[in-house]
Amino acid sequence: DAGVIQSPRHEVTEMGQEVTLRCKPISGHNSLFWYRQTMMRGLELLIYFNNNVPIDDSGMPEDRFSAKMPNASFSTLKIQPSEPRDSAVYFCASSLYGTAYSGNTIYFGEGSWLTVV
Amino acid sequence: AQSVTQLGSHVSVSEGALVLLRCNYSSSVPPYLFWYVQYPNQGLQLLLKYTTGATLVKGINGFEAEFKKSETSFHLTKPSAHMSDAAEYFCAVILNRDDKIIFGKGTRLHILP
């Protein structure tokens, strides 16, 4: 079975450029999560969707960040303009019925490693 | 307020020795509890979880964890460490049935030859 697929795996970009990270969740999963991982702050939830609808975006750091989920099999996280402090690993994850129903397992992608110089 | 606390950002054990990674949570209601593992350059994967029922939970790769309500703990153990266990381990909790999962800061496990 294909897991959560993220692209690109690695991205190096210059400050001020737009960055788009992509995610394909596991087929049949109806919840999707975007996390950011840094040494300083650990794993942070940025936003999550249920049935393509954003449920909680309180973790999105600022207006430079936006996320969309146009259909059940695709999501994007966009940073515009990017800054050096955005350098991190960004993980997409998916699950059935969100996190609260029977403690459903969240499946993570392998991450997108972003470096902004 | 910190909902889940992992004691020790780095833990080193010798190969063959007991592994003990500590996790405590803050909650007045029974939580759902998870341990995830992250190998280098990979995403997180579920080791084990507790939702209801038996408080001793067995996971993959010989790991297990015990939910102790009186101690608000969910420590992860493995009787004998292997070199392949070197990774970062995350404890996670869902405090309310309608809430999102909260991850701890992680504990990096080092295995000494």
Short mmCIF file of C-alpha atoms in Angstrom, two decimals:
data_model
loop_
_atom_site.label_atom_id
_atom_site.label_comp_id
_atom_site.label_asym_id
_atom_site.label_seq_id
_atom_site.Cartn_x
_atom_site.Cartn_y
_atom_site.Cartn_z
CA ASP A 1 0.00 0.00 0.00
CA ALA A 2 1.23 3.47 -0.80
CA GLY A 3 1.76 5.64 2.22
CA VAL A 4 1.52 9.40 2.48
CA ILE A 5 3.47 10.87 -0.40
CA GLN A 6 5.17 14.23 -0.13
CA SER A 7 7.06 16.30 -2.64
CA PRO A 8 9.61 17.67 -2.94
CA ARG A 9 11.74 15.70 -0.48
CA HIS A 10 14.32 18.46 -0.40
CA GLU A 11 14.06 22.11 -1.36
CA VAL A 12 16.61 24.87 -1.16
CA THR A 13 15.33 28.30 -2.01
CA GLU A 14 16.29 31.91 -1.63
CA MET A 15 14.64 34.23 0.83
CA GLY A 16 11.60 35.89 -0.67
CA GLN A 17 10.76 33.07 -3.04
CA GLU A 18 7.50 31.19 -2.99
CA VAL A 19 7.62 27.61 -1.77
CA THR A 20 4.90 25.03 -2.43
CA LEU A 21 4.91 21.68 -0.66
CA ARG A 22 2.61 18.92 -1.85
CA CYS A 23 0.97 15.98 -0.22
CA LYS A 24 -1.05 12.98 -1.30
CA PRO A 25 -2.73 11.29 1.68
CA ILE A 26 -3.44 7.60 1.97
CA SER A 27 -6.44 6.67 -0.13
CA GLY A 28 -9.59 6.56 1.97
CA HIS A 29 -8.25 8.72 4.76
CA ASN A 30 -10.40 11.77 5.36
CA SER A 31 -8.19 13.74 7.72
CA LEU A 32 -4.98 15.44 6.71
CA PHE A 33 -2.41 17.22 8.85
CA TRP A 34 0.54 19.48 8.18
CA TYR A 35 3.30 19.51 10.81
CA ARG A 36 6.56 21.42 11.06
CA GLN A 37 9.57 20.01 12.86
CA THR A 38 12.56 22.06 14.06
CA MET A 39 15.24 21.48 16.64
CA MET A 40 14.06 24.43 18.69
CA ARG A 41 10.31 23.85 18.77
CA GLY A 42 9.97 20.15 18.05
CA LEU A 43 6.88 18.94 16.18
CA GLU A 44 4.20 21.58 15.68
CA LEU A 45 0.77 21.09 14.15
CA LEU A 46 0.20 23.81 11.57
CA ILE A 47 -3.23 22.93 10.24
CA TYR A 48 -5.54 19.99 9.80
CA PHE A 49 -8.40 19.18 7.48
CA ASN A 50 -11.39 16.88 7.84
CA ASN A 51 -13.13 15.96 4.59
CA ASN A 52 -11.13 18.65 2.77
CA VAL A 53 -12.32 21.40 5.14
CA PRO A 54 -9.80 23.20 7.36
CA ILE A 55 -10.76 22.51 10.97
CA ASP A 56 -7.96 24.10 12.94
CA ASP A 57 -5.36 26.45 11.49
CA SER A 58 -4.32 27.99 14.78
CA GLY A 59 -0.82 26.64 14.34
CA MET A 60 -0.17 28.45 11.08
CA PRO A 61 2.58 30.88 12.06
CA GLU A 62 1.53 33.89 10.01
CA ASP A 63 -0.14 35.09 6.86
CA ARG A 64 2.80 34.02 4.76
CA PHE A 65 1.63 30.45 5.24
CA SER A 66 -1.43 29.05 3.52
CA ALA A 67 -2.77 25.54 2.99
CA LYS A 68 -5.36 24.14 0.65
CA MET A 69 -7.02 20.82 0.10
CA PRO A 70 -8.93 21.01 -3.19
CA ASN A 71 -9.87 17.33 -3.12
CA ALA A 72 -9.51 14.22 -1.00
CA SER A 73 -6.26 13.16 -2.61
CA PHE A 74 -4.20 16.33 -2.66
CA SER A 75 -3.09 19.15 -0.40
CA THR A 76 -0.58 21.97 -0.62
CA LEU A 77 1.24 24.10 1.92
CA LYS A 78 2.50 27.36 0.51
CA ILE A 79 4.93 29.86 1.98
CA GLN A 80 5.09 33.24 0.30
CA PRO A 81 7.45 34.97 0.75
CA SER A 82 9.80 32.48 2.40
CA GLU A 83 12.26 33.49 5.13
CA PRO A 84 15.32 31.74 6.59
CA ARG A 85 13.41 31.02 9.83
CA ASP A 86 11.00 28.87 7.81
CA SER A 87 13.77 26.30 7.33
CA ALA A 88 12.44 23.08 8.80
CA VAL A 89 11.11 19.66 7.93
CA TYR A 90 7.46 19.78 6.96
CA PHE A 91 5.45 16.62 7.43
CA CYS A 92 2.12 15.74 5.96
CA ALA A 93 0.09 13.06 7.70
CA SER A 94 -3.30 11.46 7.26
CA SER A 95 -5.75 9.35 9.24
CA LEU A 96 -9.31 8.14 9.32
CA TYR A 97 -11.88 10.38 10.99
CA GLY A 98 -9.43 12.81 12.53
CA THR A 99 -7.55 12.11 15.75
CA ALA A 100 -10.35 11.68 18.24
CA TYR A 101 -12.28 8.68 16.96
CA SER A 102 -10.97 5.56 18.64
CA GLY A 103 -7.47 7.04 18.68
CA ASN A 104 -6.99 6.37 15.00
CA THR A 105 -3.39 6.12 13.92
CA ILE A 106 -1.84 9.04 12.11
CA TYR A 107 0.38 8.02 9.21
CA PHE A 108 3.22 10.35 8.34
CA GLY A 109 4.95 11.04 5.07
CA GLU A 110 8.72 11.13 4.89
CA GLY A 111 8.81 14.91 5.05
CA SER A 112 9.89 17.82 2.91
CA TRP A 113 13.22 19.27 4.03
CA LEU A 114 13.13 23.00 3.39
CA THR A 115 16.15 25.27 3.54
CA VAL A 116 15.69 28.98 2.94
CA VAL A 117 18.95 30.86 2.40
CA ALA B 1 0.43 24.37 29.78
CA GLN B 2 2.47 21.37 28.80
CA SER B 3 0.12 18.45 28.22
CA VAL B 4 2.76 15.80 27.64
CA THR B 5 6.25 15.77 29.08
CA GLN B 6 9.10 13.52 28.04
CA LEU B 7 11.88 13.38 30.60
CA GLY B 8 15.28 13.53 28.97
CA SER B 9 15.88 14.81 25.47
CA HIS B 10 18.70 12.27 25.09
CA VAL B 11 18.98 8.80 26.58
CA SER B 12 21.93 6.44 26.10
CA VAL B 13 21.84 2.73 26.84
CA SER B 14 24.21 -0.10 26.08
CA GLU B 15 23.26 -2.73 23.54
CA GLY B 16 21.38 -5.48 25.36
CA ALA B 17 20.39 -3.25 28.26
CA LEU B 18 16.90 -2.20 29.29
CA VAL B 19 15.39 0.76 27.47
CA LEU B 20 13.17 3.08 29.51
CA LEU B 21 11.80 6.28 28.01
CA ARG B 22 9.59 8.33 30.27
CA CYS B 23 6.37 10.12 29.42
CA ASN B 24 3.95 11.92 31.71
CA TYR B 25 0.76 13.69 30.75
CA SER B 26 -1.54 16.28 32.29
CA SER B 27 -5.21 15.38 32.14
CA SER B 28 -8.23 15.02 34.40
CA VAL B 29 -9.88 12.58 32.01
CA PRO B 30 -8.55 9.31 30.62
CA PRO B 31 -6.50 10.18 27.56
CA TYR B 32 -5.56 8.31 24.46
CA LEU B 33 -1.79 7.75 24.51
CA PHE B 34 0.69 6.99 21.75
CA TRP B 35 4.36 6.35 21.17
CA TYR B 36 5.81 7.16 17.76
CA VAL B 37 9.34 6.51 16.50
CA GLN B 38 11.27 8.55 13.97
CA TYR B 39 14.30 7.02 12.28
CA PRO B 40 16.83 9.37 10.66
CA ASN B 41 15.51 11.17 7.60
CA GLN B 42 12.09 9.57 7.91
CA GLY B 43 8.62 10.45 9.10
CA LEU B 44 7.11 9.27 12.35
CA GLN B 45 5.59 5.81 12.62
CA LEU B 46 3.37 4.40 15.30
CA LEU B 47 5.01 2.07 17.84
CA LEU B 48 1.97 1.47 20.03
CA LYS B 49 -1.10 3.12 21.45
CA TYR B 50 -3.44 2.93 24.40
CA THR B 51 -7.11 3.80 24.00
CA THR B 52 -9.09 1.56 26.33
CA GLY B 53 -8.80 -1.87 27.91
CA ALA B 54 -5.56 -3.49 29.01
CA THR B 55 -3.16 -0.96 30.43
CA LEU B 56 -0.05 -2.82 29.26
CA VAL B 57 0.25 -2.30 25.55
CA LYS B 58 2.64 -4.18 23.28
CA GLY B 59 3.93 -2.62 20.12
CA ILE B 60 6.28 -3.35 17.28
CA ASN B 61 9.96 -4.23 17.60
CA GLY B 62 9.58 -5.58 21.15
CA PHE B 63 8.51 -2.31 22.74
CA GLU B 64 5.75 -2.02 25.29
CA ALA B 65 4.24 0.69 27.45
CA GLU B 66 2.05 0.73 30.51
CA PHE B 67 -0.66 3.27 31.23
CA LYS B 68 -0.58 4.16 34.91
CA LYS B 69 -3.45 6.46 35.74
CA SER B 70 -2.31 7.09 39.32
CA GLU B 71 1.06 8.28 38.06
CA THR B 72 -0.27 9.93 34.86
CA SER B 73 2.47 8.10 33.04
CA PHE B 74 2.94 6.06 29.88
CA HIS B 75 6.58 5.01 29.93
CA LEU B 76 8.05 3.06 27.03
CA THR B 77 10.23 0.03 27.68
CA LYS B 78 12.13 -2.68 25.87
CA PRO B 79 13.98 -5.44 27.73
CA SER B 80 17.04 -5.55 25.49
CA ALA B 81 18.22 -2.71 23.26
CA HIS B 82 19.42 -3.30 19.71
CA MET B 83 21.56 -0.98 17.66
CA SER B 84 18.63 -0.60 15.28
CA ASP B 85 16.59 1.03 18.06
CA ALA B 86 18.62 4.22 17.77
CA ALA B 87 16.03 6.83 16.82
CA GLU B 88 13.91 9.62 18.23
CA TYR B 89 10.82 8.63 20.19
CA PHE B 90 7.76 10.79 20.65
CA CYS B 91 5.06 10.39 23.23
CA ALA B 92 1.69 11.82 22.19
CA VAL B 93 -1.67 12.30 23.81
CA ILE B 94 -5.25 13.12 22.95
CA LEU B 95 -6.77 14.74 26.01
CA ASN B 96 -10.33 15.19 24.91
CA ARG B 97 -12.38 13.14 22.52
CA ASP B 98 -12.76 16.08 20.17
CA ASP B 99 -9.27 17.44 20.47
CA LYS B 100 -6.16 17.05 18.39
CA ILE B 101 -3.13 14.94 19.14
CA ILE B 102 -0.33 16.66 21.06
CA PHE B 103 3.24 15.46 20.71
CA GLY B 104 5.99 15.66 23.30
CA LYS B 105 9.36 17.20 22.52
CA GLY B 106 10.89 13.82 21.77
CA THR B 107 13.67 11.71 23.27
CA ARG B 108 16.63 10.70 21.18
CA LEU B 109 17.77 7.18 22.04
CA HIS B 110 21.45 6.35 21.57
CA ILE B 111 22.63 2.74 21.69
CA LEU B 112 26.18 2.18 22.87
CA PRO B 113 28.08 -0.85 21.51
#
